[in-house]
Every structure is written in C-alpha cells, then in structure tokens.
Amino acid sequence: MSKYIFVTGGVVSSVGKGITAGSIGTILKSRQVSVSVQKLDPYLNVDPGTMSPYQHGEVFVTQDGAETDLDLGNYERFIDVNLTAESNVTSGQIYSAVIAKERRGDFLGGTIQVVPHVTSEIKERFKRLAQSSQAEVVIIEVGGTVGDIEGQPFLEAIRQMRNDVGRENVLYIHVTLLPYLSSTQELKTKPTQHSVNELRRMGIQPDIIICRSDHPISEGIRDKISLFCDVNREAVIPLPTVSPIYEVPLVLEETGLGQLIVDRLNLKADQPDLSQWRELVRCLKECHEPVTIALVGKYVELKDAYYSVREALHHAALYHNKDIDLLWIQSEDLERDGSEALLRSAQGIIVPGGFGIRGVEGMIKVASYARNNEIPYLGLCLGMHVMVIDFARYALGSEKVNSAEFDAATPYPVIDLLPEQVEIQDKGGTMRLGNYPCQLVDGSQAAKAYGQSLVYERHRHRFEFNNEFRSRLQEAGMIYSGLSPDGRLVEVCELANHPWMVSCQFHPEFGSRPSCPHPLFRDFIGVAKNILREGAQPPLPLSSSL
Ligand code: GLN
C-alpha cells in the first residue's frame, strides 16, 4: 500500500511549493523509494487549458494528453517520471464527476454534500494514482494557500486520509514564508504561526514545516517555530532561496529531511545517492559563458508562461557547458520599424507556442530575420506556423499568405484546420493533445538531432500545415523532416540552405530533463553557440610590428 505525503502552503502563494514537492520526490528517489506526484488545484476550471497564460503561466501537457498545471513539469524534471492526467486534479473535475454521478442516480435518495461526497471523490483520486502508479510514496501538493475558500474541501479530504489509511502512513508538510523586516533586520515567524493555526482549525497538525526565506534562518527562529507550532525542532526545515533551483533537493537533504521522512513513514530505503544531482548543480554553477538566445513571444511579461521552454534551454546549454542569456522579446515590439535592432545580439532565436493573432506579425518578421541572416531558429508549434508563413510569403510572392487562425479569408492558408477540427465547437480539451508518433527523414537536421527515426512527442494545437502547399514550398527549399507515420501531417520542417532553421508542430520542451536535454534544443544551442554576434568579436591580435 502506498504512503502519502501531503504538501500544503502557508502565508503567500508562489513560495516554491511545487519545487519543494518535486525535490522531496528527488530525495526519496535517491533512496530507491518509488514516488508519484499529484497536484490539487482548487479552481473551478476543469483544467488550465482554457485559461490565459497571464492567469496561469504555462499549460504543461502530459504524454497522455492532459492539459495541466506547470508544477507537473517541475515534478517530471525533478523526479524524472512521465506523469499522466491522474496527476492533476481540479475542483472543476471533482464537481463535474460528483454532479454526473448525481444525474446518473448513483446517490439516489441522498442529499449531495461537500462532506462526504465531494471529499470522497477527492480521496478516490488519491487512491487511483496510488493504485495505477504502484508508488511506495505518493506526494500530493495542495494548490493555493491554507485559508483559501476554494481549498477547504481538499484540506478536509487530506485530513480524512489520516484515519482512512492510518496515521503512520500519512505525513503533512507545510511550506511557509518567513518575511524579512529590513527596519529591524529580522525574520518574522508570526505569519507561519497563523497559517499553522489555520491548518489546525481544519484538524491538521503539520509534521514538518519547511520555512522559505530570502535570508539565513537562525537556530533561534527554528526554536521559536518549533515551540509555537508544536513541531519537533529537527522538523523545522530552513529553505533559503537558492539558485539554480536544482540545488533545492541538495539543500533539503543537507537538513536531514530525507531521513526524517523515512523515519516518520517507516519506509524501506537505501542510503541516498545524489551524486548525479550534485554533479549537475556543480556544472550549472560553473557554466558562466552565455549563449544569447532571443525568446520572441506574446506573453513574455510573465516568464512562467514559458517555464518549460526556459528550462529546456538551460538543460541544453548545460550540455555544452554554457549558460543562457535569455533576451525576452515581446513580439508586438517587433512590429515597429527598425525594431530588428532588438535581435542583433542574439546567437539564436526561439519562437514558442501561443494562440491568437496578437503579436503574430512580429513573430513572422523574426522568422524572416532568422532566415535572411542565417541565425539559428527553433520554432515550437506557433513558432513553426510563423516560420511556414514567412517562407511561403517569400516563396509564393504574396503578403496575403497566412494561417487560417489569423486570417480566415486568406487565399493562401498555409496553416489550416483539419476537416475533423472544423466541426468542433467546444474549446476545452478539444485540441490535438499529447503524444503522437513522428517519422523522421534520414539526413535531415531533425533526424541528426534525434539519432533515431521514430519519435513520440507531445502536442497541443488545432491548426496544421496545409498539404495543398507542400510541393510548392518544397520546391522553394523547405524540407519536411518529420511526418506522421501515415505521411498526412507535417510534424517537423526545416530549411535547406540555412545553418539550422528547424520547427516542430509539437512541444519538445515538455520532454527535456536537466541531465537529458531534448535533442532539438541541444542541437539548436550547439549551432547557436558558434554564432558570433555584434559586439562579441574577440579583439584582433595586433602586433607592435604592424
Ligand atoms: N495557435 C496554434 C494552434 O492552435 C498554435 C498552438 C500552439 O502554439 N500550441 O494550432
């Protein structure tokens, strides 16, 4: 039977609960304890797929096609597992399921209530993941902050679990923030005390408190939290802000958290082996020479909107012993005259995914810039669409070329809906989602990167390359380097006569891991690192005899 670790958050959101939950997974896995992870999101959306990236950040797509919270990306990167739809549960899913059961008559005669019906449905999801993953420990992160109205049924469900599966099989970890007052130069514990009180009010006494802080946490502060929150001193775990984030498991291990969890849950565990992780962090800290990459998107004000893209770039750079200097460029800014100056220092350009027309002309312009100036270019989904539009405008000699997403009346819809997408009215969960196979063409840049001919990659889009234009663009120099096995869908395309301009219809960023960069990102950085950009030329070796 699986044991459960419930991770709650206190004081404020964004304290790094997701990274902490992932890191707990890392330190357990380093002891050969198998783990799975689940995120509970209290909002009423069924999934984040219909939310603006400005609201929610990136939508992370699992192999089985679920649109999920970006924390699942952190879990996958920290624990190196491929999760499924079962790892993200929202209030929207829970209420839909309960109401569907009610309509079916499953509760005939009964009054449907939050306790027990909603809470039972929530617990059912915990047990389902435990069953399907067969993990020894299931780590469950409750989204939001303790005290949120929407989160209450989730807290009640995790409280009930203590009785359902036995106190010895459940551990509650509360992650809080210790704010720093610069006037008195001290960290304050009161918000943590309040948040633990709030948890207790719900019937949950935390076993471990992880204290996030931007400043060193003294022993006195630990004692105080231990006393006021009724948690053993060794279970008050300081977690100062570290960079890179991949250092968090090492910091937590250092505090004794791994052994504490093993003891409390009475787990059968080996000695921890974090040597690979240590090596990774050492390399990340030692790589100083940057490769400058321009990330051109429409949601750049919120960096979380491109979370996995940013991580994948760092993984790839690390492979080449480099750091990444990321230029965040708002694509709308590129629509102005003379704006190309913004790109001058970029050694490579990446255009990630996105929806809707805003900023698209700026992205098409950047694809044109990369094509004409032989700058390495990696297009991800929408990034492929804009590369195809730019190339077709050039090859067909018409500025009217477009995607049907942005101009439904264009005479040249080089990107269009498939017939099976045309009829779909609902917006939620109706895109091409999750893993699909892709057959690579020998000799192409893509095939070279992957080193194999059949790959599976995660998708999230409605529009596709329009086959009507395939031969005309091919004649002009476009190579279709990845196709669906039936040959019907263009999955990867690239340009002949260009050092490296490769785009894919899927999202390779979701598959990248710190110690195993995605092949397309790896080769993109591999080419970009050798591009000399303005201002980067080494000084000429002038000799005095000249
Ligand atoms: N908006 C495009 C589509 O729906 C691209 C989506 C994306 O970039 N993920 O097909």
Short mmCIF file of C-alpha atoms in Angstrom, two decimals, residues 101-452:
data_model
loop_
_atom_site.label_atom_id
_atom_site.label_comp_id
_atom_site.label_asym_id
_atom_site.label_seq_id
_atom_site.Cartn_x
_atom_site.Cartn_y
_atom_site.Cartn_z
CA LYS A 101 -22.93 10.70 -10.62
CA GLU A 102 -25.90 12.51 -9.11
CA ARG A 103 -27.58 12.78 -12.51
CA ARG A 104 -26.96 9.09 -13.13
CA GLY A 105 -28.74 8.34 -9.88
CA ASP A 106 -25.73 6.92 -8.06
CA PHE A 107 -26.76 8.69 -4.85
CA LEU A 108 -30.48 8.13 -5.29
CA GLY A 109 -32.41 9.30 -2.24
CA GLY A 110 -29.44 11.16 -0.77
CA THR A 111 -28.55 14.82 -0.32
CA ILE A 112 -25.25 15.53 -2.04
CA GLN A 113 -22.84 17.37 0.23
CA VAL A 114 -19.24 18.58 0.27
CA VAL A 115 -18.62 16.14 3.13
CA PRO A 116 -18.75 13.23 2.36
CA HIS A 117 -19.48 13.25 -1.39
CA VAL A 118 -17.00 15.82 -2.66
CA THR A 119 -14.29 14.78 -0.21
CA SER A 120 -14.80 11.10 -1.11
CA GLU A 121 -14.39 11.92 -4.79
CA ILE A 122 -11.14 13.74 -3.96
CA LYS A 123 -9.81 10.81 -1.91
CA GLU A 124 -10.78 8.49 -4.72
CA ARG A 125 -8.33 10.40 -6.96
CA PHE A 126 -5.51 9.95 -4.41
CA LYS A 127 -6.13 6.23 -4.27
CA ARG A 128 -6.46 5.91 -8.03
CA LEU A 129 -2.99 7.38 -8.54
CA ALA A 130 -1.57 5.20 -5.78
CA GLN A 131 -3.07 2.17 -7.48
CA SER A 132 -2.02 2.96 -11.04
CA SER A 133 1.50 4.16 -10.19
CA GLN A 134 2.15 1.47 -7.56
CA ALA A 135 4.45 4.07 -5.99
CA GLU A 136 5.63 3.48 -2.43
CA VAL A 137 5.05 7.16 -1.70
CA VAL A 138 2.53 9.45 -3.35
CA ILE A 139 3.33 13.14 -2.84
CA ILE A 140 0.24 15.31 -3.06
CA GLU A 141 0.56 19.08 -3.29
CA VAL A 142 -2.48 21.16 -2.37
CA GLY A 143 -2.51 24.24 -4.61
CA GLY A 144 -3.16 27.71 -3.22
CA THR A 145 -2.64 28.82 0.35
CA VAL A 146 -4.18 27.45 3.53
CA GLY A 147 -7.19 29.63 4.31
CA ASP A 148 -8.41 29.96 0.71
CA ILE A 149 -12.15 29.28 0.49
CA GLU A 150 -11.80 27.07 -2.60
CA GLY A 151 -9.15 24.89 -0.98
CA GLN A 152 -11.23 23.80 2.02
CA PRO A 153 -12.67 20.55 0.58
CA PHE A 154 -9.14 19.47 -0.38
CA LEU A 155 -7.84 20.14 3.14
CA GLU A 156 -10.78 18.26 4.62
CA ALA A 157 -10.05 15.33 2.29
CA ILE A 158 -6.38 15.16 3.27
CA ARG A 159 -7.40 15.36 6.93
CA GLN A 160 -9.71 12.37 6.49
CA MET A 161 -6.89 10.36 4.90
CA ARG A 162 -5.15 10.12 8.27
CA ASN A 163 -7.99 7.95 9.55
CA ASP A 164 -8.62 6.17 6.26
CA VAL A 165 -5.13 4.79 5.76
CA GLY A 166 -3.67 5.15 9.25
CA ARG A 167 -1.67 7.86 10.92
CA GLU A 168 1.62 6.02 10.25
CA ASN A 169 1.03 6.16 6.50
CA VAL A 170 0.43 9.89 6.22
CA LEU A 171 2.74 12.86 6.58
CA TYR A 172 1.76 16.52 6.48
CA ILE A 173 4.37 19.02 5.33
CA HIS A 174 3.60 22.72 5.47
CA VAL A 175 5.70 25.13 3.38
CA THR A 176 5.65 28.71 4.60
CA LEU A 177 7.42 32.01 4.08
CA LEU A 178 9.34 33.89 6.74
CA PRO A 179 9.12 37.56 5.76
CA TYR A 180 12.10 39.81 6.44
CA LEU A 181 11.71 43.23 8.01
CA SER A 182 14.56 45.42 6.88
CA SER A 183 13.92 48.10 9.53
CA THR A 184 14.63 45.66 12.35
CA GLN A 185 16.65 43.26 10.20
CA GLU A 186 14.80 40.19 11.36
CA LEU A 187 12.75 37.34 10.03
CA LYS A 188 9.19 37.15 11.32
CA THR A 189 7.52 33.89 12.36
CA LYS A 190 4.05 35.21 13.16
CA PRO A 191 2.55 34.62 9.70
CA THR A 192 3.77 31.00 9.92
CA GLN A 193 2.16 30.63 13.36
CA HIS A 194 -1.12 31.97 11.97
CA SER A 195 -1.04 29.71 9.00
CA VAL A 196 -0.34 26.65 11.15
CA ASN A 197 -3.25 27.72 13.38
CA GLU A 198 -5.45 27.85 10.29
CA LEU A 199 -4.35 24.31 9.37
CA ARG A 200 -5.06 23.10 12.89
CA ARG A 201 -8.50 24.67 12.70
CA MET A 202 -9.09 22.26 9.81
CA GLY A 203 -7.88 19.41 12.01
CA ILE A 204 -4.40 19.07 10.51
CA GLN A 205 -1.30 19.31 12.65
CA PRO A 206 1.74 19.55 10.36
CA ASP A 207 4.53 17.03 10.98
CA ILE A 208 7.16 19.09 9.21
CA ILE A 209 7.37 22.81 8.48
CA ILE A 210 9.59 23.96 5.64
CA CYS A 211 10.47 27.63 6.02
CA ARG A 212 11.24 29.55 2.85
CA SER A 213 13.23 32.71 3.22
CA ASP A 214 15.49 35.02 1.27
CA HIS A 215 17.66 35.39 4.37
CA PRO A 216 19.56 32.93 6.59
CA ILE A 217 17.34 31.31 9.23
CA SER A 218 18.87 31.29 12.70
CA GLU A 219 18.61 28.47 15.22
CA GLY A 220 16.58 30.83 17.44
CA ILE A 221 13.94 31.19 14.72
CA ARG A 222 13.76 27.42 14.34
CA ASP A 223 13.28 27.05 18.11
CA LYS A 224 10.51 29.62 18.09
CA ILE A 225 8.62 27.94 15.26
CA SER A 226 9.09 24.57 16.93
CA LEU A 227 7.63 25.91 20.20
CA PHE A 228 4.70 27.86 18.78
CA CYS A 229 3.73 25.39 16.09
CA ASP A 230 4.27 22.24 18.15
CA VAL A 231 6.63 20.62 15.68
CA ASN A 232 9.90 18.92 16.67
CA ARG A 233 12.87 21.16 16.20
CA GLU A 234 14.52 18.87 13.66
CA ALA A 235 11.27 19.01 11.69
CA VAL A 236 11.51 22.77 11.21
CA ILE A 237 13.42 22.81 7.96
CA PRO A 238 15.05 26.02 6.72
CA LEU A 239 14.98 26.51 2.97
CA PRO A 240 16.71 29.71 1.91
CA THR A 241 16.35 30.85 -1.69
CA VAL A 242 18.92 29.09 -3.89
CA SER A 243 19.92 29.31 -7.49
CA PRO A 244 19.80 27.19 -9.59
CA ILE A 245 16.52 25.66 -8.42
CA TYR A 246 18.03 22.21 -8.98
CA GLU A 247 20.01 22.79 -5.79
CA VAL A 248 16.85 22.57 -3.65
CA PRO A 249 16.98 18.76 -3.24
CA LEU A 250 20.61 19.05 -2.07
CA VAL A 251 19.76 21.79 0.43
CA LEU A 252 16.82 19.79 1.78
CA GLU A 253 18.89 16.61 2.03
CA GLU A 254 21.52 18.55 3.94
CA THR A 255 18.94 19.49 6.59
CA GLY A 256 18.15 15.83 7.24
CA LEU A 257 14.70 15.98 5.67
CA GLY A 258 15.17 12.73 3.73
CA GLN A 259 15.99 10.67 6.81
CA LEU A 260 13.20 12.38 8.75
CA ILE A 261 10.62 11.34 6.15
CA VAL A 262 11.99 7.80 6.00
CA ASP A 263 11.75 7.52 9.79
CA ARG A 264 8.32 9.08 10.13
CA LEU A 265 6.80 6.96 7.39
CA ASN A 266 8.85 3.91 8.31
CA LEU A 267 10.00 3.44 4.73
CA LYS A 268 12.37 0.77 3.50
CA ALA A 269 15.07 2.92 1.97
CA ASP A 270 18.67 2.71 0.77
CA GLN A 271 21.36 5.23 1.57
CA PRO A 272 20.76 8.36 -0.54
CA ASP A 273 22.75 8.66 -3.74
CA LEU A 274 22.54 12.20 -5.01
CA SER A 275 25.91 12.16 -6.77
CA GLN A 276 24.42 12.73 -10.24
CA TRP A 277 22.35 15.59 -8.91
CA ARG A 278 25.37 17.12 -7.19
CA GLU A 279 27.33 16.92 -10.40
CA LEU A 280 24.50 18.62 -12.28
CA VAL A 281 24.41 21.52 -9.82
CA ARG A 282 28.20 21.83 -9.83
CA CYS A 283 28.20 22.11 -13.64
CA LEU A 284 25.31 24.59 -13.62
CA LYS A 285 27.22 26.81 -11.23
CA GLU A 286 30.44 26.57 -13.20
CA CYS A 287 28.99 27.38 -16.61
CA HIS A 288 29.38 31.11 -16.93
CA GLU A 289 29.92 31.80 -20.60
CA PRO A 290 26.50 32.56 -22.02
CA VAL A 291 24.84 31.80 -25.33
CA THR A 292 22.48 34.68 -26.08
CA ILE A 293 19.07 33.49 -27.18
CA ALA A 294 16.12 35.71 -28.10
CA LEU A 295 12.80 34.28 -26.98
CA VAL A 296 10.14 36.04 -29.03
CA GLY A 297 6.64 35.57 -27.70
CA LYS A 298 3.47 37.38 -26.80
CA TYR A 299 3.30 36.58 -23.09
CA VAL A 300 6.90 37.48 -22.19
CA GLU A 301 5.90 39.81 -19.33
CA LEU A 302 5.08 36.64 -17.40
CA LYS A 303 8.13 34.41 -17.58
CA ASP A 304 6.18 31.46 -16.16
CA ALA A 305 4.23 31.35 -19.43
CA TYR A 306 7.34 29.78 -20.99
CA TYR A 307 8.53 27.80 -17.98
CA SER A 308 9.45 24.55 -19.73
CA VAL A 309 10.98 26.37 -22.73
CA ARG A 310 13.28 28.29 -20.39
CA GLU A 311 14.24 25.13 -18.50
CA ALA A 312 14.84 23.19 -21.73
CA LEU A 313 17.18 25.96 -22.94
CA HIS A 314 19.13 25.74 -19.68
CA HIS A 315 19.39 21.95 -19.92
CA ALA A 316 20.66 22.22 -23.49
CA ALA A 317 23.16 24.94 -22.61
CA LEU A 318 24.45 22.87 -19.72
CA TYR A 319 25.16 20.01 -22.14
CA HIS A 320 27.52 22.39 -23.99
CA ASN A 321 28.98 23.76 -20.73
CA LYS A 322 27.33 27.10 -21.33
CA ASP A 323 24.90 29.38 -19.59
CA ILE A 324 21.90 31.01 -21.26
CA ASP A 325 21.44 34.73 -21.58
CA LEU A 326 17.77 34.96 -22.47
CA LEU A 327 16.50 38.08 -24.23
CA TRP A 328 12.76 38.23 -23.61
CA ILE A 329 11.26 40.00 -26.59
CA GLN A 330 7.62 40.99 -26.85
CA SER A 331 6.67 40.08 -30.42
CA GLU A 332 4.42 43.15 -30.74
CA ASP A 333 7.54 45.30 -30.25
CA LEU A 334 8.99 43.76 -33.40
CA GLU A 335 6.12 45.08 -35.46
CA ARG A 336 7.60 48.60 -35.32
CA ASP A 337 10.08 49.86 -37.92
CA GLY A 338 13.72 49.44 -37.02
CA SER A 339 12.89 47.00 -34.26
CA GLU A 340 15.27 44.39 -35.68
CA ALA A 341 17.99 46.06 -33.61
CA LEU A 342 16.47 44.17 -30.67
CA LEU A 343 17.67 40.93 -32.24
CA ARG A 344 21.19 41.99 -33.12
CA SER A 345 22.92 40.38 -30.17
CA ALA A 346 21.01 37.09 -30.43
CA GLN A 347 23.01 34.00 -31.38
CA GLY A 348 19.81 32.05 -31.78
CA ILE A 349 16.09 32.74 -31.87
CA ILE A 350 13.29 30.70 -30.39
CA VAL A 351 9.60 31.31 -31.08
CA PRO A 352 7.47 29.26 -28.68
CA GLY A 353 3.78 28.35 -28.75
CA GLY A 354 0.84 30.71 -28.50
CA PHE A 355 -2.74 31.39 -29.51
CA GLY A 356 -4.49 34.27 -31.25
CA ILE A 357 -3.41 37.00 -33.63
CA ARG A 358 -1.77 39.49 -31.26
CA GLY A 359 1.93 39.80 -32.00
CA VAL A 360 1.93 37.27 -34.83
CA GLU A 361 3.21 39.68 -37.49
CA GLY A 362 6.20 40.41 -35.21
CA MET A 363 6.90 36.69 -35.00
CA ILE A 364 6.68 36.32 -38.79
CA LYS A 365 9.16 39.18 -39.05
CA VAL A 366 11.55 37.44 -36.69
CA ALA A 367 11.33 34.22 -38.72
CA SER A 368 12.18 36.25 -41.80
CA TYR A 369 15.11 37.85 -39.97
CA ALA A 370 16.45 34.44 -38.92
CA ARG A 371 16.04 33.09 -42.47
CA ASN A 372 17.76 36.02 -44.17
CA ASN A 373 20.56 36.40 -41.62
CA GLU A 374 21.24 32.69 -41.15
CA ILE A 375 20.54 32.87 -37.42
CA PRO A 376 19.73 29.50 -35.81
CA TYR A 377 15.99 29.29 -35.25
CA LEU A 378 13.84 26.86 -33.28
CA GLY A 379 10.08 27.14 -33.76
CA LEU A 380 7.72 25.41 -31.38
CA CYS A 381 4.17 24.91 -32.63
CA LEU A 382 3.12 28.53 -33.29
CA GLY A 383 6.84 29.08 -33.94
CA MET A 384 6.53 26.55 -36.78
CA HIS A 385 3.41 28.24 -38.12
CA VAL A 386 5.12 31.62 -38.37
CA MET A 387 8.20 30.06 -39.98
CA VAL A 388 5.97 28.44 -42.63
CA ILE A 389 4.03 31.69 -43.19
CA ASP A 390 7.23 33.69 -43.64
CA PHE A 391 8.74 31.14 -46.00
CA ALA A 392 5.54 30.86 -48.04
CA ARG A 393 5.23 34.66 -48.32
CA TYR A 394 8.71 34.63 -49.81
CA ALA A 395 8.21 31.51 -51.98
CA LEU A 396 4.74 32.38 -53.27
CA GLY A 397 5.49 36.09 -53.51
CA SER A 398 2.39 37.21 -51.63
CA GLU A 399 1.96 39.03 -48.34
CA LYS A 400 -1.55 37.58 -48.19
CA VAL A 401 -0.18 34.18 -47.11
CA ASN A 402 -1.37 33.43 -43.57
CA SER A 403 -2.70 30.85 -41.15
CA ALA A 404 -6.49 30.44 -41.15
CA GLU A 405 -6.22 31.10 -37.40
CA PHE A 406 -5.27 34.72 -38.09
CA ASP A 407 -6.98 35.40 -41.42
CA ALA A 408 -9.92 33.14 -42.23
CA ALA A 409 -10.25 34.66 -45.72
CA THR A 410 -6.62 34.35 -46.85
CA PRO A 411 -6.23 32.96 -50.40
CA TYR A 412 -3.11 31.09 -49.18
CA PRO A 413 -3.95 29.32 -45.89
CA VAL A 414 -0.61 27.53 -45.50
CA ILE A 415 -1.68 26.62 -41.95
CA ASP A 416 -5.27 25.46 -41.60
CA LEU A 417 -7.69 23.30 -39.64
CA LEU A 418 -8.00 19.64 -40.48
CA PRO A 419 -11.52 18.63 -41.59
CA GLU A 420 -12.04 16.81 -38.27
CA GLN A 421 -11.26 20.02 -36.33
CA VAL A 422 -13.66 22.23 -38.32
CA GLU A 423 -16.83 20.89 -36.71
CA ILE A 424 -15.59 21.19 -33.12
CA GLN A 425 -17.36 23.90 -31.12
CA ASP A 426 -16.12 23.33 -27.56
CA LYS A 427 -12.88 25.00 -26.61
CA GLY A 428 -11.85 22.86 -23.62
CA GLY A 429 -9.78 19.71 -24.21
CA THR A 430 -10.52 19.54 -27.95
CA MET A 431 -7.12 20.24 -29.47
CA ARG A 432 -4.69 17.62 -30.76
CA LEU A 433 -3.22 16.77 -27.38
CA GLY A 434 -0.48 14.55 -26.04
CA ASN A 435 1.91 12.09 -27.63
CA TYR A 436 1.79 11.33 -31.36
CA PRO A 437 4.37 9.45 -33.43
CA CYS A 438 6.64 11.23 -35.87
CA GLN A 439 8.72 9.57 -38.55
CA LEU A 440 11.94 11.44 -39.26
CA VAL A 441 13.55 11.78 -42.66
CA ASP A 442 17.11 10.48 -42.98
CA GLY A 443 19.79 13.08 -43.40
CA SER A 444 17.67 15.94 -42.02
CA GLN A 445 18.81 18.15 -39.12
CA ALA A 446 15.94 16.75 -37.08
CA ALA A 447 16.95 13.12 -37.71
CA LYS A 448 20.54 14.01 -36.92
CA ALA A 449 19.48 15.54 -33.61
CA TYR A 450 17.33 12.62 -32.50
CA GLY A 451 19.61 9.88 -33.83
CA GLN A 452 16.57 7.66 -34.39
#
